[in-house]
mmCIF file of C-alpha atoms and ligand atoms in Angstrom:
data_model
loop_
_atom_site.group_PDB
_atom_site.id
_atom_site.type_symbol
_atom_site.label_atom_id
_atom_site.label_comp_id
_atom_site.label_asym_id
_atom_site.label_seq_id
_atom_site.Cartn_x
_atom_site.Cartn_y
_atom_site.Cartn_z
ATOM 1 C CA THR A 1378 -118.565 -65.601 -2.310
ATOM 2 C CA GLN A 1379 -115.793 -65.575 0.226
ATOM 3 C CA THR A 1380 -113.572 -68.289 1.694
ATOM 4 C CA THR A 1381 -111.876 -67.917 5.038
ATOM 5 C CA TRP A 1382 -108.820 -70.069 5.640
ATOM 6 C CA VAL A 1383 -107.718 -70.670 9.195
ATOM 7 C CA TYR A 1384 -104.188 -71.877 9.921
ATOM 8 C CA GLU A 1385 -103.307 -73.220 13.296
ATOM 9 C CA LEU A 1386 -99.981 -74.157 14.824
ATOM 10 C CA ALA A 1387 -100.209 -76.326 17.912
ATOM 11 C CA GLU A 1388 -96.824 -75.295 19.313
ATOM 12 C CA PRO A 1389 -95.492 -71.882 20.377
ATOM 13 C CA THR A 1390 -93.846 -70.212 17.387
ATOM 14 C CA SER A 1391 -91.593 -67.212 16.940
ATOM 15 C CA THR A 1392 -93.092 -64.607 14.614
ATOM 16 C CA TYR A 1393 -90.102 -64.710 12.250
ATOM 17 C CA LEU A 1394 -90.859 -68.384 11.555
ATOM 18 C CA ILE A 1395 -94.330 -67.770 10.132
ATOM 19 C CA THR A 1396 -94.542 -68.073 6.363
ATOM 20 C CA LEU A 1397 -97.199 -68.355 3.689
ATOM 21 C CA GLN A 1398 -96.205 -70.101 0.456
ATOM 22 C CA ILE A 1399 -98.508 -69.791 -2.543
ATOM 23 C CA GLY A 1400 -97.897 -71.309 -5.960
ATOM 24 C CA ARG A 1401 -99.018 -73.872 -8.530
ATOM 25 C CA TYR A 1402 -97.781 -76.832 -6.555
ATOM 26 C CA GLU A 1403 -98.347 -80.538 -6.447
ATOM 27 C CA SER A 1404 -98.685 -81.992 -2.967
ATOM 28 C CA ILE A 1405 -96.881 -85.229 -2.232
ATOM 29 C CA ARG A 1406 -96.308 -87.364 0.844
ATOM 30 C CA LEU A 1407 -92.983 -88.977 1.626
ATOM 31 C CA PRO A 1408 -93.158 -92.672 2.448
ATOM 32 C CA LYS A 1409 -91.460 -94.491 5.335
ATOM 33 C CA SER A 1410 -90.781 -91.537 7.567
ATOM 34 C CA PRO A 1411 -90.788 -91.610 11.378
ATOM 35 C CA VAL A 1412 -92.880 -88.388 11.325
ATOM 36 C CA PRO A 1413 -95.368 -87.322 8.629
ATOM 37 C CA MET A 1414 -93.452 -85.640 5.813
ATOM 38 C CA SER A 1415 -94.798 -83.920 2.762
ATOM 39 C CA ALA A 1416 -93.740 -81.598 -0.012
ATOM 40 C CA ALA A 1417 -95.281 -78.964 -2.257
ATOM 41 C CA LEU A 1418 -93.515 -78.349 -5.538
ATOM 42 C CA PRO A 1419 -93.997 -77.695 -9.246
ATOM 43 C CA GLN A 1420 -94.944 -80.791 -11.223
ATOM 44 C CA ARG A 1421 -91.842 -80.460 -13.415
ATOM 45 C CA LEU A 1422 -89.524 -80.984 -10.407
ATOM 46 C CA ILE A 1423 -91.089 -84.110 -8.911
ATOM 47 C CA ARG A 1424 -88.663 -86.487 -10.603
ATOM 48 C CA ASN A 1425 -85.612 -84.602 -9.354
ATOM 49 C CA PHE A 1426 -87.201 -84.185 -5.949
ATOM 50 C CA GLU A 1427 -87.644 -87.903 -5.411
ATOM 51 C CA TYR A 1428 -83.899 -88.362 -5.786
ATOM 52 C CA ASP A 1429 -82.595 -85.139 -4.216
ATOM 53 C CA PHE A 1430 -84.838 -85.213 -1.151
ATOM 54 C CA GLY A 1431 -85.165 -89.001 -1.062
ATOM 55 C CA ARG A 1432 -83.047 -89.485 2.038
ATOM 56 C CA GLN A 1433 -85.020 -87.083 4.244
ATOM 57 C CA PRO A 1434 -86.679 -89.958 6.157
ATOM 58 C CA GLN A 1435 -83.240 -91.369 7.112
ATOM 59 C CA MET A 1436 -82.112 -87.876 8.022
ATOM 60 C CA MET A 1437 -85.162 -87.445 10.239
ATOM 61 C CA GLN A 1438 -84.440 -90.789 11.868
ATOM 62 C CA LEU A 1439 -80.842 -89.796 12.594
ATOM 63 C CA PHE A 1440 -81.792 -86.423 14.034
ATOM 64 C CA ILE A 1441 -84.478 -87.920 16.272
ATOM 65 C CA ARG A 1442 -81.891 -90.381 17.569
ATOM 66 C CA LEU A 1443 -79.269 -87.689 18.196
ATOM 67 C CA PHE A 1444 -81.358 -84.614 19.082
ATOM 68 C CA GLY A 1445 -84.488 -86.122 20.640
ATOM 69 C CA PRO A 1446 -88.121 -86.286 19.488
ATOM 70 C CA TYR A 1447 -89.175 -84.148 16.524
ATOM 71 C CA PRO A 1448 -90.586 -81.006 18.186
ATOM 72 C CA LEU A 1449 -93.804 -80.512 16.187
ATOM 73 C CA SER A 1450 -97.016 -82.536 16.135
ATOM 74 C CA SER A 1451 -97.882 -81.499 12.576
ATOM 75 C CA GLY A 1452 -94.923 -83.130 10.847
ATOM 76 C CA TYR A 1453 -92.427 -81.636 8.437
ATOM 77 C CA SER A 1454 -92.909 -80.221 4.949
ATOM 78 C CA VAL A 1455 -90.706 -78.746 2.300
ATOM 79 C CA VAL A 1456 -91.711 -76.316 -0.400
ATOM 80 C CA VAL A 1457 -89.683 -76.120 -3.600
ATOM 81 C CA THR A 1458 -90.443 -72.881 -5.402
ATOM 82 C CA ASP A 1459 -90.631 -72.511 -9.161
ATOM 83 C CA ASP A 1460 -87.915 -69.839 -8.953
ATOM 84 C CA ASP A 1461 -84.316 -70.253 -7.938
ATOM 85 C CA LEU A 1462 -83.471 -69.096 -4.425
ATOM 86 C CA GLU A 1463 -80.067 -67.925 -3.286
ATOM 87 C CA ILE A 1464 -80.407 -69.931 -0.076
ATOM 88 C CA PRO A 1465 -83.086 -72.167 1.422
ATOM 89 C CA LEU A 1466 -84.866 -70.962 4.539
ATOM 90 C CA GLU A 1467 -86.427 -72.599 7.561
ATOM 91 C CA ALA A 1468 -89.862 -71.767 8.932
ATOM 92 C CA GLN A 1469 -91.994 -73.510 11.560
ATOM 93 C CA GLY A 1470 -92.532 -77.095 10.401
ATOM 94 C CA VAL A 1471 -91.547 -76.234 6.852
ATOM 95 C CA SER A 1472 -88.427 -75.397 4.850
ATOM 96 C CA ILE A 1473 -88.389 -73.512 1.575
ATOM 97 C CA PHE A 1474 -85.989 -74.443 -1.213
ATOM 98 C CA GLY A 1475 -85.505 -73.034 -4.701
ATOM 99 C CA ALA A 1476 -85.789 -74.959 -7.967
ATOM 100 C CA ASN A 1477 -81.982 -74.781 -8.112
ATOM 101 C CA HIS A 1478 -81.807 -76.922 -4.956
ATOM 102 C CA CYS A 1479 -83.669 -79.657 -6.788
ATOM 103 C CA ASP A 1480 -81.279 -80.301 -9.685
ATOM 104 C CA GLY A 1481 -81.392 -84.092 -9.764
ATOM 105 C CA ARG A 1482 -77.792 -84.365 -8.518
ATOM 106 C CA ARG A 1483 -78.350 -84.231 -4.750
ATOM 107 C CA SER A 1484 -76.093 -81.194 -4.653
ATOM 108 C CA ALA A 1485 -78.143 -79.506 -1.909
ATOM 109 C CA GLU A 1486 -78.313 -82.426 0.524
ATOM 110 C CA ARG A 1487 -76.115 -80.558 2.989
ATOM 111 C CA LEU A 1488 -78.709 -77.765 3.049
ATOM 112 C CA ILE A 1489 -81.608 -80.206 3.319
ATOM 113 C CA ALA A 1490 -80.023 -81.501 6.536
ATOM 114 C CA HIS A 1491 -79.307 -77.963 7.731
ATOM 115 C CA GLU A 1492 -82.890 -76.742 7.364
ATOM 116 C CA MET A 1493 -84.366 -79.854 8.941
ATOM 117 C CA ALA A 1494 -82.084 -79.485 11.973
ATOM 118 C CA HIS A 1495 -83.420 -75.962 12.529
ATOM 119 C CA GLN A 1496 -86.699 -77.523 13.663
ATOM 120 C CA TRP A 1497 -84.813 -78.436 16.860
ATOM 121 C CA PHE A 1498 -82.172 -75.708 16.917
ATOM 122 C CA GLY A 1499 -83.716 -72.338 16.177
ATOM 123 C CA ASN A 1500 -87.395 -73.133 15.857
ATOM 124 C CA SER A 1501 -88.011 -75.128 19.030
ATOM 125 C CA VAL A 1502 -85.060 -73.806 21.031
ATOM 126 C CA THR A 1503 -84.898 -70.150 19.992
ATOM 127 C CA VAL A 1504 -82.353 -67.517 20.929
ATOM 128 C CA ARG A 1505 -83.608 -64.849 23.303
ATOM 129 C CA ARG A 1506 -81.134 -62.323 21.825
ATOM 130 C CA TRP A 1507 -79.819 -62.302 18.263
ATOM 131 C CA ARG A 1508 -76.218 -62.152 19.453
ATOM 132 C CA ASP A 1509 -76.571 -65.847 20.385
ATOM 133 C CA ILE A 1510 -77.381 -66.796 16.790
ATOM 134 C CA TRP A 1511 -74.638 -69.454 16.800
ATOM 135 C CA LEU A 1512 -77.105 -71.528 18.866
ATOM 136 C CA HIS A 1513 -79.144 -71.751 15.640
ATOM 137 C CA GLU A 1514 -76.607 -71.698 12.838
ATOM 138 C CA GLY A 1515 -73.663 -73.442 14.480
ATOM 139 C CA PHE A 1516 -75.921 -76.317 15.514
ATOM 140 C CA ALA A 1517 -77.631 -76.585 12.119
ATOM 141 C CA CYS A 1518 -74.227 -76.555 10.431
ATOM 142 C CA TYR A 1519 -72.991 -79.276 12.762
ATOM 143 C CA ALA A 1520 -76.076 -81.318 11.846
ATOM 144 C CA GLU A 1521 -74.845 -81.149 8.227
ATOM 145 C CA TRP A 1522 -71.600 -82.779 9.337
ATOM 146 C CA LEU A 1523 -73.437 -85.415 11.358
ATOM 147 C CA TRP A 1524 -75.506 -86.322 8.315
ATOM 148 C CA ALA A 1525 -72.370 -86.368 6.141
ATOM 149 C CA GLU A 1526 -70.895 -88.876 8.576
ATOM 150 C CA GLU A 1527 -74.055 -91.000 8.725
ATOM 151 C CA SER A 1528 -74.412 -91.070 4.946
ATOM 152 C CA GLY A 1529 -70.779 -92.084 4.533
ATOM 153 C CA TRP A 1530 -69.673 -88.976 2.630
ATOM 154 C CA ARG A 1531 -67.193 -87.433 5.115
ATOM 155 C CA THR A 1532 -66.597 -87.787 8.839
ATOM 156 C CA ALA A 1533 -67.299 -84.857 11.152
ATOM 157 C CA ASP A 1534 -63.564 -84.925 11.964
ATOM 158 C CA GLN A 1535 -62.669 -84.456 8.295
ATOM 159 C CA LEU A 1536 -65.175 -81.655 7.845
ATOM 160 C CA ALA A 1537 -63.995 -79.942 11.024
ATOM 161 C CA ALA A 1538 -60.361 -80.006 9.880
ATOM 162 C CA HIS A 1539 -61.309 -78.814 6.392
ATOM 163 C CA ASN A 1540 -63.448 -75.935 7.632
ATOM 164 C CA LEU A 1541 -60.972 -74.861 10.285
ATOM 165 C CA GLN A 1542 -58.352 -74.562 7.562
ATOM 166 C CA LYS A 1543 -60.728 -72.479 5.446
ATOM 167 C CA LEU A 1544 -61.516 -70.188 8.386
ATOM 168 C CA ARG A 1545 -57.813 -69.619 8.959
ATOM 169 C CA ASN A 1546 -57.642 -67.886 5.585
ATOM 170 C CA LEU A 1547 -60.423 -65.445 6.529
ATOM 171 C CA PRO A 1548 -60.227 -62.380 8.799
ATOM 172 C CA GLN A 1549 -60.254 -63.423 12.450
ATOM 173 C CA ASN A 1550 -62.245 -60.490 13.751
ATOM 174 C CA LEU A 1551 -65.514 -62.214 14.560
ATOM 175 C CA LEU A 1552 -66.652 -62.869 18.112
ATOM 176 C CA LEU A 1553 -68.882 -65.938 17.977
ATOM 177 C CA ALA A 1554 -70.740 -65.065 21.194
ATOM 178 C CA ASP A 1555 -71.654 -61.634 19.791
ATOM 179 C CA PRO A 1556 -70.972 -61.237 16.057
ATOM 180 C CA GLY A 1557 -72.939 -57.976 15.762
ATOM 181 C CA PRO A 1558 -75.861 -57.236 13.420
ATOM 182 C CA GLU A 1559 -73.688 -56.953 10.282
ATOM 183 C CA ASP A 1560 -72.086 -60.373 10.689
ATOM 184 C CA MET A 1561 -74.994 -62.223 12.256
ATOM 185 C CA PHE A 1562 -75.381 -64.513 9.242
ATOM 186 C CA ASP A 1563 -71.747 -64.433 8.169
ATOM 187 C CA ASP A 1564 -70.627 -67.905 7.127
ATOM 188 C CA ARG A 1565 -67.952 -67.796 9.828
ATOM 189 C CA VAL A 1566 -70.716 -67.888 12.480
ATOM 190 C CA TYR A 1567 -71.959 -71.142 10.950
ATOM 191 C CA LYS A 1568 -68.586 -72.823 10.593
ATOM 192 C CA ARG A 1569 -67.015 -71.624 13.815
ATOM 193 C CA GLY A 1570 -70.227 -72.525 15.639
ATOM 194 C CA ALA A 1571 -70.048 -76.063 14.283
ATOM 195 C CA LEU A 1572 -66.352 -76.248 15.149
ATOM 196 C CA THR A 1573 -67.143 -75.170 18.711
ATOM 197 C CA LEU A 1574 -69.549 -78.078 19.023
ATOM 198 C CA HIS A 1575 -66.993 -80.443 17.542
ATOM 199 C CA ALA A 1576 -64.376 -79.245 20.036
ATOM 200 C CA LEU A 1577 -66.901 -79.805 22.831
ATOM 201 C CA ARG A 1578 -67.723 -83.288 21.530
ATOM 202 C CA ARG A 1579 -64.034 -84.176 21.534
ATOM 203 C CA ALA A 1580 -63.609 -82.812 25.052
ATOM 204 C CA ILE A 1581 -66.537 -84.620 26.702
ATOM 205 C CA GLY A 1582 -66.957 -87.658 24.436
ATOM 206 C CA ASP A 1583 -69.793 -88.829 22.192
ATOM 207 C CA ALA A 1584 -72.082 -90.247 24.880
ATOM 208 C CA ASN A 1585 -71.998 -87.067 26.970
ATOM 209 C CA PHE A 1586 -72.157 -84.782 23.961
ATOM 210 C CA PHE A 1587 -75.304 -86.283 22.470
ATOM 211 C CA ALA A 1588 -76.941 -86.662 25.888
ATOM 212 C CA LEU A 1589 -76.284 -82.939 26.343
ATOM 213 C CA LEU A 1590 -77.909 -82.108 22.993
ATOM 214 C CA ARG A 1591 -81.019 -84.098 23.931
ATOM 215 C CA ASP A 1592 -81.114 -82.460 27.359
ATOM 216 C CA TRP A 1593 -80.830 -79.057 25.635
ATOM 217 C CA THR A 1594 -83.733 -79.683 23.242
ATOM 218 C CA THR A 1595 -85.861 -81.110 26.075
ATOM 219 C CA ARG A 1596 -85.192 -78.443 28.672
ATOM 220 C CA TYR A 1597 -85.628 -75.507 26.283
ATOM 221 C CA ARG A 1598 -88.273 -77.069 24.049
ATOM 222 C CA HIS A 1599 -90.555 -74.349 22.588
ATOM 223 C CA SER A 1600 -88.665 -71.847 24.645
ATOM 224 C CA THR A 1601 -85.863 -69.305 24.415
ATOM 225 C CA ALA A 1602 -82.286 -69.578 25.602
ATOM 226 C CA VAL A 1603 -78.947 -67.777 25.662
ATOM 227 C CA THR A 1604 -75.360 -68.973 25.318
ATOM 228 C CA ASP A 1605 -74.867 -69.149 29.097
ATOM 229 C CA ASP A 1606 -77.767 -71.601 29.307
ATOM 230 C CA PHE A 1607 -75.902 -73.949 26.977
ATOM 231 C CA THR A 1608 -72.486 -73.623 28.576
ATOM 232 C CA GLY A 1609 -74.112 -73.979 31.999
ATOM 233 C CA LEU A 1610 -75.893 -77.163 30.966
ATOM 234 C CA ALA A 1611 -72.724 -78.563 29.383
ATOM 235 C CA ALA A 1612 -70.972 -78.267 32.747
ATOM 236 C CA ASN A 1613 -73.232 -81.086 34.003
ATOM 237 C CA TYR A 1614 -71.713 -83.461 31.463
ATOM 238 C CA THR A 1615 -68.084 -83.366 32.490
ATOM 239 C CA ASP A 1616 -65.885 -83.177 35.571
ATOM 240 C CA GLN A 1617 -63.310 -81.039 33.791
ATOM 241 C CA SER A 1618 -63.637 -77.277 33.446
ATOM 242 C CA LEU A 1619 -64.853 -76.158 30.022
ATOM 243 C CA ARG A 1620 -64.015 -72.536 30.671
ATOM 244 C CA GLY A 1621 -60.895 -72.608 28.471
ATOM 245 C CA LEU A 1622 -62.858 -74.138 25.594
ATOM 246 C CA TRP A 1623 -65.620 -71.521 25.734
ATOM 247 C CA THR A 1624 -63.147 -68.661 26.091
ATOM 248 C CA ALA A 1625 -61.169 -69.834 23.074
ATOM 249 C CA TRP A 1626 -64.097 -70.575 20.759
ATOM 250 C CA LEU A 1627 -66.825 -68.156 21.860
ATOM 251 C CA TYR A 1628 -65.174 -65.181 23.491
ATOM 252 C CA THR A 1629 -61.934 -64.747 21.516
ATOM 253 C CA THR A 1630 -61.692 -63.612 17.904
ATOM 254 C CA GLU A 1631 -58.533 -65.565 17.010
ATOM 255 C CA LEU A 1632 -59.078 -69.174 16.015
ATOM 256 C CA PRO A 1633 -57.826 -71.781 18.476
ATOM 257 C CA ALA A 1634 -56.482 -75.202 17.512
ATOM 258 C CA LEU A 1635 -58.933 -78.086 17.547
HETATM 259 ZN ZN1 ZN B 1086 -79.527 -71.889 9.042
#
């Protein structure tokens, strides 16, 4: 006897975002979420999960408010594997975490926010060329800071100052607009990308900044984009020239001041 399983995704999906997760998992649904949310995880981790991932519905609510509607009709799931994973990973409509990210101390909440934000930045709006990877990782990292602010842990301002200081102690030989294949997922791409967005937010103000993000996710929904698309769109949200800001943050290796 033979069983054929058919999986269907309603929205356009990049091939790198397809994943198949198989394990001895329990399936649970998360209550009180603005979009359907579920999880698949080993029975032994359910207790930790309910605490560690318990604020995902609020996170989802915040991101919908700031980034626009959740891009997928099928909801959002997380898988927690029985093994530890070095880092979690996003896929289409699902994020995969390791057992170590479910330790009962909420120590991975930053990463939970990061992976969820990829559903907008990376999965729905996808880079056309890998050199523009900051459009995924810088944005997802900035979403971590936005959640930190919302949850009352740290303000985005505090996290920006802290991370800028940390970057100053690292080699300043990375070009954010084209980090090269070796440094594509270097942590400096994440942090400098987030700092670039924070600098932009300061320059154009909160109302314009978040309107721009929603315009970005709407205009390039289920589509691909490059850095010039973002800087071009940003120009609609201010009367001042942003050229100096982009040159300093994207096209120069040395770190500017915030
Ligand atoms: Zn990421």
